[in-house]
PDB file of C-alpha atoms in Angstrom:
ATOM      1  CA  MET A   1       0.000   0.000   0.000  1.00 60.00           C
ATOM      2  CA  GLN A   2       1.289   3.389  -0.919  1.00 67.00           C
ATOM      3  CA  THR A   3       0.988   6.474   1.260  1.00 65.00           C
ATOM      4  CA  PRO A   4      -0.406   9.533  -0.407  1.00 67.00           C
ATOM      5  CA  TYR A   5       1.973  12.373  -1.040  1.00 67.00           C
ATOM      6  CA  CYS A   6       1.582  15.200   1.510  1.00 65.00           C
ATOM      7  CA  PRO A   7       3.363  18.419   0.699  1.00 63.00           C
ATOM      8  CA  ALA A   8       5.224  20.037   3.575  1.00 66.00           C
ATOM      9  CA  SER A   9       2.824  22.346   5.379  1.00 68.00           C
ATOM     10  CA  ARG A  10       3.706  25.750   6.640  1.00 69.00           C
ATOM     11  CA  PRO A  11       4.311  25.840  10.409  1.00 66.00           C
ATOM     12  CA  THR A  12       1.434  27.302  12.430  1.00 72.00           C
ATOM     13  CA  GLY A  13       1.670  29.648  15.411  1.00 74.00           C
ATOM     14  CA  TYR A  14       3.086  33.072  16.045  1.00 77.00           C
ATOM     15  CA  GLY A  15       6.579  34.111  15.305  1.00 82.00           C
ATOM     16  CA  LEU A  16       8.786  36.436  17.261  1.00 84.00           C
ATOM     17  CA  ILE A  17       8.078  39.383  14.967  1.00 87.00           C
ATOM     18  CA  GLU A  18       4.302  39.067  15.308  1.00 87.00           C
ATOM     19  CA  LEU A  19       4.598  38.748  19.086  1.00 87.00           C
ATOM     20  CA  CYS A  20       6.817  41.850  19.335  1.00 89.00           C
ATOM     21  CA  ALA A  21       4.457  43.873  17.142  1.00 90.00           C
ATOM     22  CA  THR A  22       1.468  42.837  19.280  1.00 90.00           C
ATOM     23  CA  LEU A  23       3.276  43.731  22.507  1.00 90.00           C
ATOM     24  CA  ALA A  24       4.243  47.121  21.067  1.00 90.00           C
ATOM     25  CA  VAL A  25       0.607  47.904  20.203  1.00 90.00           C
ATOM     26  CA  VAL A  26      -0.616  46.771  23.647  1.00 89.00           C
ATOM     27  CA  GLY A  27       2.093  48.855  25.340  1.00 87.00           C
ATOM     28  CA  LEU A  28       1.120  51.920  23.321  1.00 87.00           C
ATOM     29  CA  LEU A  29      -2.558  51.501  24.215  1.00 86.00           C
ATOM     30  CA  CYS A  30      -1.705  51.138  27.913  1.00 81.00           C
ATOM     31  CA  ALA A  31       0.467  54.259  27.819  1.00 83.00           C
ATOM     32  CA  VAL A  32      -2.411  56.234  26.315  1.00 82.00           C
ATOM     33  CA  ALA A  33      -5.052  54.851  28.721  1.00 76.00           C
ATOM     34  CA  LEU A  34      -3.096  55.058  31.998  1.00 75.00           C
ATOM     35  CA  PRO A  35      -3.461  58.821  32.679  1.00 76.00           C
ATOM     36  CA  SER A  36      -7.202  58.619  32.099  1.00 77.00           C
ATOM     37  CA  PHE A  37      -7.426  55.609  34.398  1.00 80.00           C
ATOM     38  CA  GLN A  38      -5.509  57.426  37.150  1.00 81.00           C
ATOM     39  CA  TYR A  39      -7.803  60.465  36.854  1.00 81.00           C
ATOM     40  CA  ASN A  40     -10.885  58.245  37.081  1.00 84.00           C
ATOM     41  CA  MET A  41      -9.480  56.505  40.167  1.00 87.00           C
ATOM     42  CA  ALA A  42      -8.860  59.901  41.808  1.00 86.00           C
ATOM     43  CA  ARG A  43     -12.452  60.917  41.017  1.00 87.00           C
ATOM     44  CA  LEU A  44     -13.786  57.697  42.543  1.00 90.00           C
ATOM     45  CA  ARG A  45     -11.741  58.292  45.697  1.00 89.00           C
ATOM     46  CA  ALA A  46     -13.051  61.865  45.879  1.00 90.00           C
ATOM     47  CA  ASP A  47     -16.644  60.619  45.492  1.00 92.00           C
ATOM     48  CA  ASN A  48     -16.057  58.082  48.243  1.00 91.00           C
ATOM     49  CA  LEU A  49     -14.639  60.755  50.563  1.00 91.00           C
ATOM     50  CA  ARG A  50     -17.534  63.122  49.820  1.00 93.00           C
ATOM     51  CA  MET A  51     -20.177  60.489  50.549  1.00 94.00           C
ATOM     52  CA  GLN A  52     -18.497  59.259  53.735  1.00 92.00           C
ATOM     53  CA  LEU A  53     -17.961  62.771  55.066  1.00 93.00           C
ATOM     54  CA  HIS A  54     -21.548  63.761  54.209  1.00 95.00           C
ATOM     55  CA  ALA A  55     -22.879  60.672  55.998  1.00 94.00           C
ATOM     56  CA  THR A  56     -20.734  61.347  59.063  1.00 93.00           C
ATOM     57  CA  LEU A  57     -21.830  64.995  59.241  1.00 94.00           C
ATOM     58  CA  SER A  58     -25.461  63.877  59.023  1.00 94.00           C
ATOM     59  CA  MET A  59     -24.830  61.260  61.707  1.00 94.00           C
ATOM     60  CA  ALA A  60     -23.214  63.886  63.961  1.00 93.00           C
ATOM     61  CA  ARG A  61     -26.293  66.069  63.649  1.00 94.00           C
ATOM     62  CA  ALA A  62     -28.654  63.154  64.271  1.00 94.00           C
ATOM     63  CA  THR A  63     -26.603  62.122  67.304  1.00 93.00           C
ATOM     64  CA  ALA A  64     -26.813  65.629  68.740  1.00 92.00           C
ATOM     65  CA  LEU A  65     -30.586  65.579  68.271  1.00 92.00           C
ATOM     66  CA  THR A  66     -31.214  62.122  69.708  1.00 93.00           C
ATOM     67  CA  ARG A  67     -28.837  62.384  72.673  1.00 90.00           C
ATOM     68  CA  ARG A  68     -29.657  66.059  73.286  1.00 91.00           C
ATOM     69  CA  LYS A  69     -25.932  66.774  73.658  1.00 90.00           C
ATOM     70  CA  ARG A  70     -23.455  68.845  71.713  1.00 91.00           C
ATOM     71  CA  THR A  71     -21.420  66.751  69.257  1.00 92.00           C
ATOM     72  CA  HIS A  72     -18.149  67.639  67.569  1.00 91.00           C
ATOM     73  CA  LEU A  73     -16.633  66.414  64.337  1.00 91.00           C
ATOM     74  CA  CYS A  74     -13.019  67.248  63.566  1.00 90.00           C
ATOM     75  CA  PRO A  75     -10.277  66.025  61.236  1.00 89.00           C
ATOM     76  CA  SER A  76      -8.029  63.441  62.860  1.00 88.00           C
ATOM     77  CA  SER A  77      -5.226  61.262  61.577  1.00 85.00           C
ATOM     78  CA  ASP A  78      -4.718  59.232  64.770  1.00 85.00           C
ATOM     79  CA  GLY A  79      -8.343  58.840  65.913  1.00 82.00           C
ATOM     80  CA  THR A  80      -7.728  60.328  69.368  1.00 83.00           C
ATOM     81  CA  THR A  81      -7.000  64.038  68.825  1.00 84.00           C
ATOM     82  CA  CYS A  82      -8.162  66.660  66.361  1.00 85.00           C
ATOM     83  CA  GLY A  83      -5.833  67.402  63.459  1.00 85.00           C
ATOM     84  CA  THR A  84      -5.844  69.582  60.365  1.00 85.00           C
ATOM     85  CA  GLU A  85      -6.447  67.302  57.354  1.00 86.00           C
ATOM     86  CA  TRP A  86      -9.950  65.971  56.651  1.00 86.00           C
ATOM     87  CA  ALA A  87      -8.561  63.637  53.975  1.00 84.00           C
ATOM     88  CA  ASP A  88      -6.626  61.686  56.664  1.00 86.00           C
ATOM     89  CA  GLY A  89      -9.770  60.832  58.623  1.00 88.00           C
ATOM     90  CA  TRP A  90     -12.031  62.301  61.285  1.00 90.00           C
ATOM     91  CA  LEU A  91     -13.233  61.910  64.840  1.00 90.00           C
ATOM     92  CA  LEU A  92     -16.819  62.260  66.085  1.00 92.00           C
ATOM     93  CA  PHE A  93     -17.295  62.776  69.812  1.00 91.00           C
ATOM     94  CA  GLU A  94     -19.676  64.212  72.388  1.00 87.00           C
ATOM     95  CA  ALA A  95     -18.876  67.371  74.275  1.00 73.00           C
ATOM     96  CA  ALA A  96     -17.409  66.738  77.710  1.00 68.00           C
ATOM     97  CA  ASP A  97     -19.272  69.552  79.408  1.00 59.00           C
ATOM     98  CA  LYS A  98     -22.434  71.520  78.804  1.00 56.00           C
ATOM     99  CA  ALA A  99     -20.656  74.413  77.096  1.00 54.00           C
ATOM    100  CA  GLY A 100     -18.519  72.115  74.953  1.00 51.00           C
ATOM    101  CA  LYS A 101     -15.307  73.904  75.944  1.00 58.00           C
ATOM    102  CA  ASP A 102     -13.248  70.864  76.984  1.00 56.00           C
ATOM    103  CA  PRO A 103     -10.695  70.230  74.176  1.00 57.00           C
ATOM    104  CA  HIS A 104     -10.286  66.554  75.112  1.00 56.00           C
ATOM    105  CA  PRO A 105     -12.864  64.163  73.700  1.00 45.00           C
ATOM    106  CA  ILE A 106     -14.429  62.165  76.519  1.00 60.00           C
ATOM    107  CA  VAL A 107     -16.844  59.970  74.581  1.00 69.00           C
ATOM    108  CA  PRO A 108     -15.613  59.104  71.063  1.00 83.00           C
ATOM    109  CA  LEU A 109     -18.566  58.006  68.963  1.00 86.00           C
ATOM    110  CA  MET A 110     -16.878  57.256  65.651  1.00 87.00           C
ATOM    111  CA  VAL A 111     -13.369  57.226  64.239  1.00 87.00           C
ATOM    112  CA  GLU A 112     -12.674  57.161  60.504  1.00 85.00           C
ATOM    113  CA  ARG A 113      -9.126  56.623  59.301  1.00 84.00           C
ATOM    114  CA  ARG A 114      -8.328  56.944  55.631  1.00 79.00           C
ATOM    115  CA  ALA A 115      -5.370  55.743  53.600  1.00 74.00           C
ATOM    116  CA  PRO A 116      -3.154  58.425  52.052  1.00 76.00           C
ATOM    117  CA  SER A 117      -4.204  59.405  48.538  1.00 77.00           C
ATOM    118  CA  THR A 118      -4.181  62.294  46.095  1.00 79.00           C
ATOM    119  CA  VAL A 119      -7.537  63.524  47.413  1.00 85.00           C
ATOM    120  CA  ARG A 120      -7.445  66.714  49.504  1.00 86.00           C
ATOM    121  CA  VAL A 121     -10.069  68.660  51.441  1.00 86.00           C
ATOM    122  CA  LEU A 122      -9.969  72.462  51.602  1.00 84.00           C
ATOM    123  CA  HIS A 123     -12.136  74.678  53.790  1.00 80.00           C
ATOM    124  CA  THR A 124     -13.098  78.344  53.651  1.00 74.00           C
ATOM    125  CA  GLN A 125     -12.849  79.144  57.331  1.00 68.00           C
ATOM    126  CA  HIS A 126     -10.183  78.651  59.937  1.00 69.00           C
ATOM    127  CA  ARG A 127     -12.632  76.638  62.025  1.00 74.00           C
ATOM    128  CA  LEU A 128     -11.837  72.971  61.532  1.00 80.00           C
ATOM    129  CA  ARG A 129     -14.166  71.528  64.154  1.00 85.00           C
ATOM    130  CA  VAL A 130     -17.852  71.230  63.269  1.00 90.00           C
ATOM    131  CA  GLN A 131     -20.167  71.426  66.276  1.00 91.00           C
ATOM    132  CA  PHE A 132     -23.833  70.545  66.381  1.00 93.00           C
ATOM    133  CA  ARG A 133     -25.929  71.797  69.274  1.00 92.00           C
ATOM    134  CA  HIS A 134     -28.469  69.660  71.102  1.00 90.00           C
ATOM    135  CA  ASP A 135     -31.196  70.999  68.791  1.00 92.00           C
ATOM    136  CA  GLY A 136     -29.301  70.005  65.621  1.00 91.00           C
ATOM    137  CA  ARG A 137     -28.135  73.492  64.663  1.00 91.00           C
ATOM    138  CA  ASN A 138     -24.572  74.228  63.627  1.00 90.00           C
ATOM    139  CA  ALA A 139     -22.755  75.945  66.506  1.00 86.00           C
ATOM    140  CA  GLY A 140     -20.996  78.455  64.277  1.00 81.00           C
ATOM    141  CA  ARG A 141     -21.212  79.943  60.821  1.00 84.00           C
ATOM    142  CA  ASN A 142     -21.917  78.159  57.562  1.00 87.00           C
ATOM    143  CA  LEU A 143     -19.081  75.809  56.687  1.00 88.00           C
ATOM    144  CA  SER A 144     -17.903  74.801  53.216  1.00 89.00           C
ATOM    145  CA  LEU A 145     -15.537  71.923  52.521  1.00 90.00           C
ATOM    146  CA  TYR A 146     -14.090  71.484  49.027  1.00 90.00           C
ATOM    147  CA  ILE A 147     -12.807  68.106  47.854  1.00 91.00           C
ATOM    148  CA  CYS A 148     -10.042  68.009  45.252  1.00 89.00           C
ATOM    149  CA  ALA A 149      -9.166  65.047  43.035  1.00 86.00           C
ATOM    150  CA  GLY A 150      -5.568  65.560  41.991  1.00 81.00           C
ATOM    151  CA  ASP A 151      -5.233  69.220  41.041  1.00 84.00           C
ATOM    152  CA  ARG A 152      -8.921  69.664  40.120  1.00 86.00           C
ATOM    153  CA  LEU A 153     -11.826  70.766  42.309  1.00 89.00           C
ATOM    154  CA  HIS A 154     -14.245  67.825  42.401  1.00 90.00           C
ATOM    155  CA  SER A 155     -17.068  68.452  44.883  1.00 92.00           C
ATOM    156  CA  GLU A 156     -18.221  70.467  47.856  1.00 92.00           C
ATOM    157  CA  ILE A 157     -19.952  69.837  51.164  1.00 93.00           C
ATOM    158  CA  LYS A 158     -21.857  72.617  52.888  1.00 93.00           C
ATOM    159  CA  VAL A 159     -23.153  72.736  56.458  1.00 92.00           C
ATOM    160  CA  SER A 160     -25.643  75.554  56.965  1.00 92.00           C
ATOM    161  CA  ILE A 161     -26.218  77.442  60.202  1.00 90.00           C
ATOM    162  CA  THR A 162     -29.419  75.423  60.683  1.00 91.00           C
ATOM    163  CA  GLY A 163     -27.387  72.206  60.560  1.00 91.00           C
ATOM    164  CA  ARG A 164     -28.477  71.037  57.128  1.00 93.00           C
ATOM    165  CA  VAL A 165     -25.745  69.090  55.334  1.00 94.00           C
ATOM    166  CA  ARG A 166     -25.654  68.994  51.555  1.00 95.00           C
ATOM    167  CA  SER A 167     -23.074  67.955  49.016  1.00 94.00           C
ATOM    168  CA  ASN A 168     -22.746  68.024  45.274  1.00 93.00           C
ATOM    169  CA  VAL A 169     -20.252  67.204  42.551  1.00 91.00           C
ATOM    170  CA  LEU A 170     -19.084  70.294  40.695  1.00 88.00           C
ATOM    171  CA  ARG A 171     -19.692  70.158  36.954  1.00 83.00           C
ATOM    172  CA  ARG A 172     -17.025  72.708  36.042  1.00 80.00           C
ATOM    173  CA  SER A 173     -13.412  71.640  36.071  1.00 75.00           C
ATOM    174  CA  LEU A 174     -11.629  74.270  38.158  1.00 81.00           C
ATOM    175  CA  ARG A 175      -8.154  74.337  39.648  1.00 83.00           C
ATOM    176  CA  CYS A 176      -8.050  73.127  43.218  1.00 79.00           C
ATOM    177  CA  ALA A 177      -8.307  76.284  45.314  1.00 73.00           C
ATOM    178  CA  VAL A 178     -10.849  77.692  47.723  1.00 67.00           C
ATOM    179  CA  PRO A 179     -13.311  79.749  45.622  1.00 59.00           C
TER     180      PRO A 179
END
């Protein structure tokens, strides 16, 4: 019995040149997409910070109303003392005395610690501590907090004199500075 003649077939698979060309195209696409991806991640972190801070401010007001005591919310990086950077975390506590003049928190109600990131929080006033009176009103003037994603202003949180907390994402892309 004779075997049929089979011509030599061309080898299948990918060669080194095809593989290098494919890797070059993938590398180019990644280089183009990476800055956009980083900006989107910064925006997501800023959204997360805005929502958490809004919820905590609302909880501080509700706590003041339900417990009928003055509550304080201040930036804190260690969870035990007030600091200066809202983006590092915050501390919610009850006032130690009726006037709320004791600088040491006696009853911590909530501690939020945040990982370092490119998100920053700016404020318009030199008052970092937010106080809610027993009736839910803000114990000071209106307060505005501005959240920056990278070098762009992303959103704002406002606490009115009546204690109402509201936040919104800014539609205009402005440089990160207090307006």
